[in-house]
Short mmCIF file of C-alpha atoms in Angstrom, two decimals:
data_model
loop_
_atom_site.label_atom_id
_atom_site.label_comp_id
_atom_site.label_asym_id
_atom_site.label_seq_id
_atom_site.Cartn_x
_atom_site.Cartn_y
_atom_site.Cartn_z
CA MET A 118 0.00 0.00 0.00
CA PHE A 119 2.77 2.42 0.86
CA ARG A 120 5.83 3.20 -1.18
CA SER A 121 8.76 4.78 0.67
CA PHE A 122 8.27 8.47 0.09
CA SER A 123 11.87 8.75 -1.05
CA LEU A 124 10.76 6.78 -4.10
CA ALA A 125 7.28 8.18 -4.36
CA LEU A 126 8.25 11.33 -6.22
CA VAL A 127 6.59 11.08 -9.59
CA SER A 128 8.95 12.08 -12.38
CA ALA A 129 6.18 13.89 -14.20
CA THR A 130 5.02 16.13 -11.35
CA VAL A 131 1.49 17.34 -11.87
CA GLY A 132 0.27 20.88 -11.52
CA LEU A 133 2.15 24.14 -11.67
CA VAL A 134 5.57 22.68 -12.23
CA GLY A 135 4.32 19.44 -13.75
CA CYS A 136 3.18 18.32 -17.15
CA SER A 137 0.06 17.17 -18.89
CA GLY A 138 -1.04 13.57 -19.22
CA ASP A 139 -1.92 12.84 -15.60
CA ASP A 140 -4.37 9.94 -15.58
CA LYS A 141 -6.24 11.29 -12.56
CA THR A 142 -9.50 12.97 -13.32
CA ASP A 143 -10.28 16.63 -12.80
CA ALA A 144 -12.43 15.56 -9.85
CA THR A 145 -9.38 14.40 -7.90
CA PRO A 146 -8.69 16.80 -5.02
CA THR A 147 -5.48 18.81 -5.10
CA VAL A 148 -3.09 19.32 -2.22
CA VAL A 149 -0.84 22.32 -2.84
CA VAL A 150 2.59 22.41 -1.21
CA THR A 151 4.80 25.46 -1.40
CA TYR A 152 8.21 23.86 -1.97
CA SER A 153 9.57 20.69 -3.54
CA ALA A 154 11.37 19.26 -0.49
CA LEU A 155 8.00 18.21 0.96
CA GLU A 156 6.47 16.87 -2.24
CA SER A 157 7.50 13.24 -1.88
CA LEU A 158 6.46 13.25 1.78
CA LEU A 159 2.95 14.34 0.78
CA GLU A 160 2.85 11.88 -2.11
CA GLY A 161 3.65 9.15 0.38
CA ILE A 162 0.78 10.12 2.66
CA VAL A 163 -1.99 10.87 0.12
CA GLY A 164 -1.28 8.09 -2.37
CA GLU A 165 -4.08 8.07 -4.95
CA ALA A 166 -6.39 10.21 -2.82
CA ALA A 167 -5.12 13.50 -4.22
CA ARG A 168 -2.80 15.22 -6.64
CA VAL A 169 0.15 17.10 -5.17
CA GLU A 170 1.08 20.39 -6.80
CA VAL A 171 4.26 22.30 -5.98
CA ILE A 172 4.16 26.09 -6.11
CA VAL A 173 7.84 27.09 -6.03
CA PRO A 174 9.75 25.30 -8.82
CA ASN A 175 12.42 22.88 -7.65
CA GLY A 176 15.72 24.68 -7.08
CA THR A 177 14.15 28.15 -6.92
CA ASP A 178 14.74 30.30 -3.84
CA PRO A 179 11.39 30.42 -1.97
CA HIS A 180 12.43 33.62 -0.21
CA ASN A 181 12.27 35.52 -3.50
CA PHE A 182 9.33 33.82 -5.22
CA SER A 183 6.28 35.89 -6.17
CA PRO A 184 2.95 34.29 -7.14
CA SER A 185 1.40 34.58 -10.58
CA ALA A 186 -2.34 34.67 -11.22
CA LYS A 187 -2.16 30.94 -11.93
CA VAL A 188 -0.56 30.31 -8.55
CA VAL A 189 -3.23 32.35 -6.78
CA GLU A 190 -5.91 30.32 -8.57
CA ALA A 191 -4.27 27.04 -7.57
CA LEU A 192 -4.13 28.11 -3.94
CA SER A 193 -7.77 29.17 -3.90
CA SER A 194 -8.98 25.86 -5.37
CA ALA A 195 -6.88 23.49 -3.23
CA ALA A 196 -8.31 20.97 -0.78
CA LEU A 197 -5.39 21.84 1.50
CA ILE A 198 -2.37 24.14 1.35
CA VAL A 199 0.81 22.87 3.01
CA ALA A 200 3.36 25.59 3.74
CA ASN A 201 6.53 25.80 5.79
CA GLY A 202 5.62 28.95 7.73
CA LEU A 203 7.80 31.42 9.64
CA ASP A 204 7.95 33.69 6.56
CA PHE A 205 9.95 31.12 4.61
CA GLU A 206 7.57 31.70 1.69
CA GLU A 207 7.50 35.45 2.30
CA GLY A 208 6.45 36.31 -1.24
CA LEU A 209 3.55 33.85 -1.07
CA GLU A 210 2.26 34.71 2.36
CA ASP A 211 -0.38 37.23 1.28
CA ALA A 212 -1.79 34.82 -1.31
CA ILE A 213 -1.84 31.96 1.21
CA LYS A 214 -3.62 34.12 3.78
CA GLN A 215 -6.19 35.19 1.20
CA ALA A 216 -6.87 31.57 0.27
CA GLY A 217 -7.26 30.77 3.95
CA LYS A 218 -9.79 33.57 4.37
CA SER A 219 -11.79 32.14 1.48
CA GLY A 220 -12.08 28.82 3.29
CA VAL A 221 -9.08 26.79 2.11
CA PRO A 222 -7.44 25.02 5.07
CA VAL A 223 -3.76 25.84 5.55
CA PHE A 224 -1.25 23.59 7.31
CA ARG A 225 1.98 25.31 8.33
CA LEU A 226 4.68 22.81 9.21
CA ALA A 227 6.39 25.17 11.64
CA ASP A 228 3.25 25.22 13.82
CA HIS A 229 3.64 21.51 14.57
CA VAL A 230 7.32 21.09 15.47
CA GLU A 231 9.71 22.25 18.17
CA LEU A 232 11.28 25.40 16.77
CA ARG A 233 14.77 26.84 17.07
CA ASP A 234 14.53 30.60 17.66
CA GLY A 235 12.28 31.25 14.69
CA ASP A 236 14.48 29.34 12.26
CA PRO A 237 12.26 28.26 9.31
CA HIS A 238 14.59 25.55 7.93
CA VAL A 239 12.73 22.73 9.65
CA TRP A 240 12.89 20.35 6.68
CA LEU A 241 16.67 19.95 7.02
CA ASP A 242 16.18 17.58 9.95
CA PRO A 243 14.09 14.44 9.29
CA ALA A 244 13.38 14.04 13.01
CA THR A 245 11.87 17.52 13.14
CA ILE A 246 9.77 16.80 10.05
CA ALA A 247 8.59 13.57 11.69
CA GLU A 248 7.15 15.57 14.59
CA ALA A 249 4.64 17.15 12.20
CA VAL A 250 3.60 13.99 10.34
CA PRO A 251 0.78 12.89 12.70
CA SER A 252 -0.88 16.32 12.60
CA LEU A 253 -0.32 16.59 8.85
CA THR A 254 -1.83 13.15 8.30
CA GLN A 255 -4.85 14.08 10.39
CA GLN A 256 -5.32 17.30 8.42
CA LEU A 257 -5.03 15.46 5.11
CA THR A 258 -7.48 12.81 6.28
CA SER A 259 -9.98 15.52 7.15
CA ALA A 260 -9.46 17.48 3.94
CA LEU A 261 -9.65 14.47 1.61
CA GLY A 262 -12.23 12.39 3.44
CA GLU A 263 -10.06 9.25 3.44
CA ASP A 264 -8.34 7.43 6.27
CA LEU A 265 -4.63 8.02 5.67
CA GLN A 266 -3.34 7.06 9.10
CA GLY A 267 -1.58 3.91 7.91
CA ARG A 268 0.26 5.75 5.16
CA GLY A 269 1.18 8.56 7.56
CA SER A 270 2.64 6.06 10.02
CA ALA A 271 4.72 4.52 7.25
CA VAL A 272 6.07 7.94 6.25
CA GLY A 273 6.97 8.63 9.88
CA GLU A 274 8.84 5.32 10.06
CA SER A 275 10.69 6.13 6.84
CA LEU A 276 11.79 9.46 8.32
CA THR A 277 13.07 7.68 11.42
CA ASN A 278 15.11 5.29 9.26
CA LEU A 279 16.55 8.20 7.30
CA ASP A 280 17.45 10.01 10.51
CA GLU A 281 19.32 6.96 11.79
CA LYS A 282 21.22 6.62 8.52
CA ILE A 283 22.31 10.26 8.59
CA MET A 284 23.29 10.02 12.25
CA THR A 285 25.52 7.03 11.53
CA THR A 286 27.21 8.79 8.62
CA ILE A 287 27.87 12.06 10.45
CA ASN A 288 29.08 10.26 13.58
CA ALA A 289 31.83 8.65 11.49
CA LEU A 290 33.42 12.09 10.96
CA GLU A 291 36.25 13.11 13.25
CA SER A 292 34.50 16.47 13.70
CA CYS A 293 31.71 18.41 12.03
CA VAL A 294 32.38 22.16 12.03
CA LEU A 295 30.54 24.19 9.41
CA ILE A 296 30.45 27.63 7.84
CA THR A 297 27.40 27.96 5.62
CA GLY A 298 26.00 30.34 3.02
CA HIS A 299 23.19 31.58 5.26
CA ASP A 300 21.75 30.42 8.58
CA SER A 301 20.16 27.28 7.18
CA LEU A 302 21.67 24.32 9.03
CA GLY A 303 20.63 25.08 12.60
CA TYR A 304 18.27 22.10 12.86
CA PHE A 305 20.70 19.82 11.03
CA GLY A 306 23.61 20.85 13.23
CA ALA A 307 21.68 20.50 16.46
CA ARG A 308 20.41 17.05 15.50
CA TYR A 309 23.66 15.57 14.23
CA GLY A 310 26.24 17.23 16.45
CA CYS A 311 27.63 19.64 13.88
CA GLU A 312 28.87 23.01 15.12
CA VAL A 313 27.75 25.82 12.82
CA LEU A 314 30.34 28.56 13.39
CA GLY A 315 28.56 31.15 11.28
CA SER A 316 27.36 32.09 7.83
CA VAL A 317 28.45 34.25 4.92
CA VAL A 318 25.01 35.86 5.10
CA PRO A 319 24.16 35.90 8.84
CA ASN A 320 20.41 35.62 8.42
CA PHE A 321 17.69 32.97 8.02
CA SER A 322 16.74 34.59 4.70
CA THR A 323 18.88 34.70 1.57
CA ALA A 324 17.36 38.11 0.89
CA ALA A 325 19.77 39.56 3.47
CA GLU A 326 23.32 40.63 2.59
CA ALA A 327 26.81 39.87 3.84
CA THR A 328 28.60 42.62 5.75
CA ALA A 329 32.29 43.44 6.00
CA LYS A 330 32.14 43.23 9.81
CA ASN A 331 30.53 39.79 9.76
CA LEU A 332 33.00 38.48 7.18
CA SER A 333 35.97 39.73 9.17
CA GLU A 334 34.69 38.07 12.34
CA LEU A 335 33.84 34.90 10.43
CA LYS A 336 37.33 34.70 8.94
CA ALA A 337 38.96 35.06 12.36
CA LEU A 338 36.71 32.40 13.83
CA ALA A 339 37.30 30.04 10.91
CA GLU A 340 41.07 30.42 11.26
CA SER A 341 40.95 29.72 14.99
CA GLU A 342 38.81 26.61 14.48
CA GLY A 343 40.68 25.33 11.43
CA VAL A 344 37.63 24.93 9.20
CA LYS A 345 38.05 22.72 6.15
CA ALA A 346 35.50 24.23 3.75
CA ILE A 347 32.96 26.96 3.11
CA PHE A 348 29.59 25.41 2.32
CA THR A 349 27.58 27.53 -0.10
CA GLU A 350 24.00 27.11 -1.20
CA LEU A 351 21.20 28.71 -3.16
CA GLY A 352 21.23 32.47 -2.57
CA THR A 353 24.84 32.70 -1.32
CA PRO A 354 26.83 35.45 -3.08
CA ALA A 355 29.38 33.27 -4.90
CA ASP A 356 32.07 35.93 -5.19
CA VAL A 357 31.99 36.64 -1.45
CA ALA A 358 32.14 32.96 -0.51
CA GLU A 359 35.01 32.31 -2.93
CA ARG A 360 36.99 35.29 -1.65
CA LEU A 361 36.60 34.11 1.94
CA ALA A 362 37.61 30.58 0.99
CA ASP A 363 40.69 31.86 -0.86
CA GLU A 364 41.75 33.89 2.16
CA LEU A 365 41.36 30.84 4.37
CA GLY A 366 42.98 28.45 1.90
CA VAL A 367 40.00 26.08 1.87
CA ASP A 368 37.55 24.81 -0.75
CA VAL A 369 34.07 26.05 -1.54
CA VAL A 370 31.60 23.16 -1.40
CA GLU A 371 28.12 23.60 -2.79
CA ILE A 372 25.28 22.00 -0.84
CA ALA A 373 21.69 21.64 -2.05
CA THR A 374 19.36 22.65 0.75
CA HIS A 375 16.46 23.55 -1.58
CA LEU A 376 16.98 21.20 -4.53
CA VAL A 377 15.49 17.73 -4.90
CA PRO A 378 17.61 15.56 -7.25
CA ASP A 379 16.06 14.53 -10.55
CA GLY A 380 14.04 11.37 -10.08
CA GLY A 381 14.46 11.49 -6.32
CA GLY A 382 12.63 12.74 -3.28
CA TYR A 383 13.24 13.95 0.26
CA ASP A 384 15.51 11.02 1.17
CA GLU A 385 17.72 11.62 -1.84
CA MET A 386 17.93 15.34 -1.17
CA MET A 387 19.02 14.81 2.44
CA LEU A 388 21.50 12.06 1.60
CA ALA A 389 23.04 14.23 -1.14
CA LEU A 390 23.39 17.03 1.42
CA VAL A 391 25.10 14.68 3.87
CA ASP A 392 27.43 13.32 1.18
CA ALA A 393 28.50 16.86 0.25
CA ILE A 394 29.18 17.75 3.88
CA VAL A 395 31.15 14.56 4.53
CA SER A 396 33.16 15.06 1.33
CA GLY A 397 33.95 18.67 2.28
CA LEU A 398 35.10 17.72 5.76
CA SER A 399 37.08 14.62 4.87
#
């Protein structure tokens, strides 16, 4: 009945960033999710009960995404909207609120997990995501009128297995000390024992900018701790990161915190992230 949600990502994603030819009828309810990292998780829970449409195209920075008229229409006609919350989808927030006022139920992941000082990057820790799965499953069951508890439990178990796999991999490192593009790996670091010294852009949002003062302090800290790499990601100013890395004599390693690999899902995204971190620190 349940396929591991890491494999449940359909290569021809339906909806706004999908393609035509879906064999589900127009009467099939639609669950709209704001970003691609959660798509396979939702596919795993809803199965054939609904279509899953992703608003922000895979690999696009959600902080800077603005909705089109088509996006607004999709939100207003959804059976349920699943968003991250905490202003992660800042450009979409007004449209999501408007859909909510018109009667569309909205599930914000950040409302159902233990938060770290307002940090919106909850999806970068499978254990944190797992905290929200029971409430998400209940909301989906209510919105779609089908009992999805069994599928939700299976997704939760899959997240637990993924968490254990990541823990084993990171624990094999001699140490895990990170400098990132922006403040994105707080949940990851706290879960897996990685110390995040700081970020090129010291903010939860990539819309912020690096400052000379922050970079000077970051360089001094990196030198004192003997960091092995600068980990950049979507939204990091490449020239700034490369200059800092050159001054420190270390490599720049790109990590994908917002990009789901082709043909993969949440599991593959997280394992690719871990592989990049381990490679950069080895």
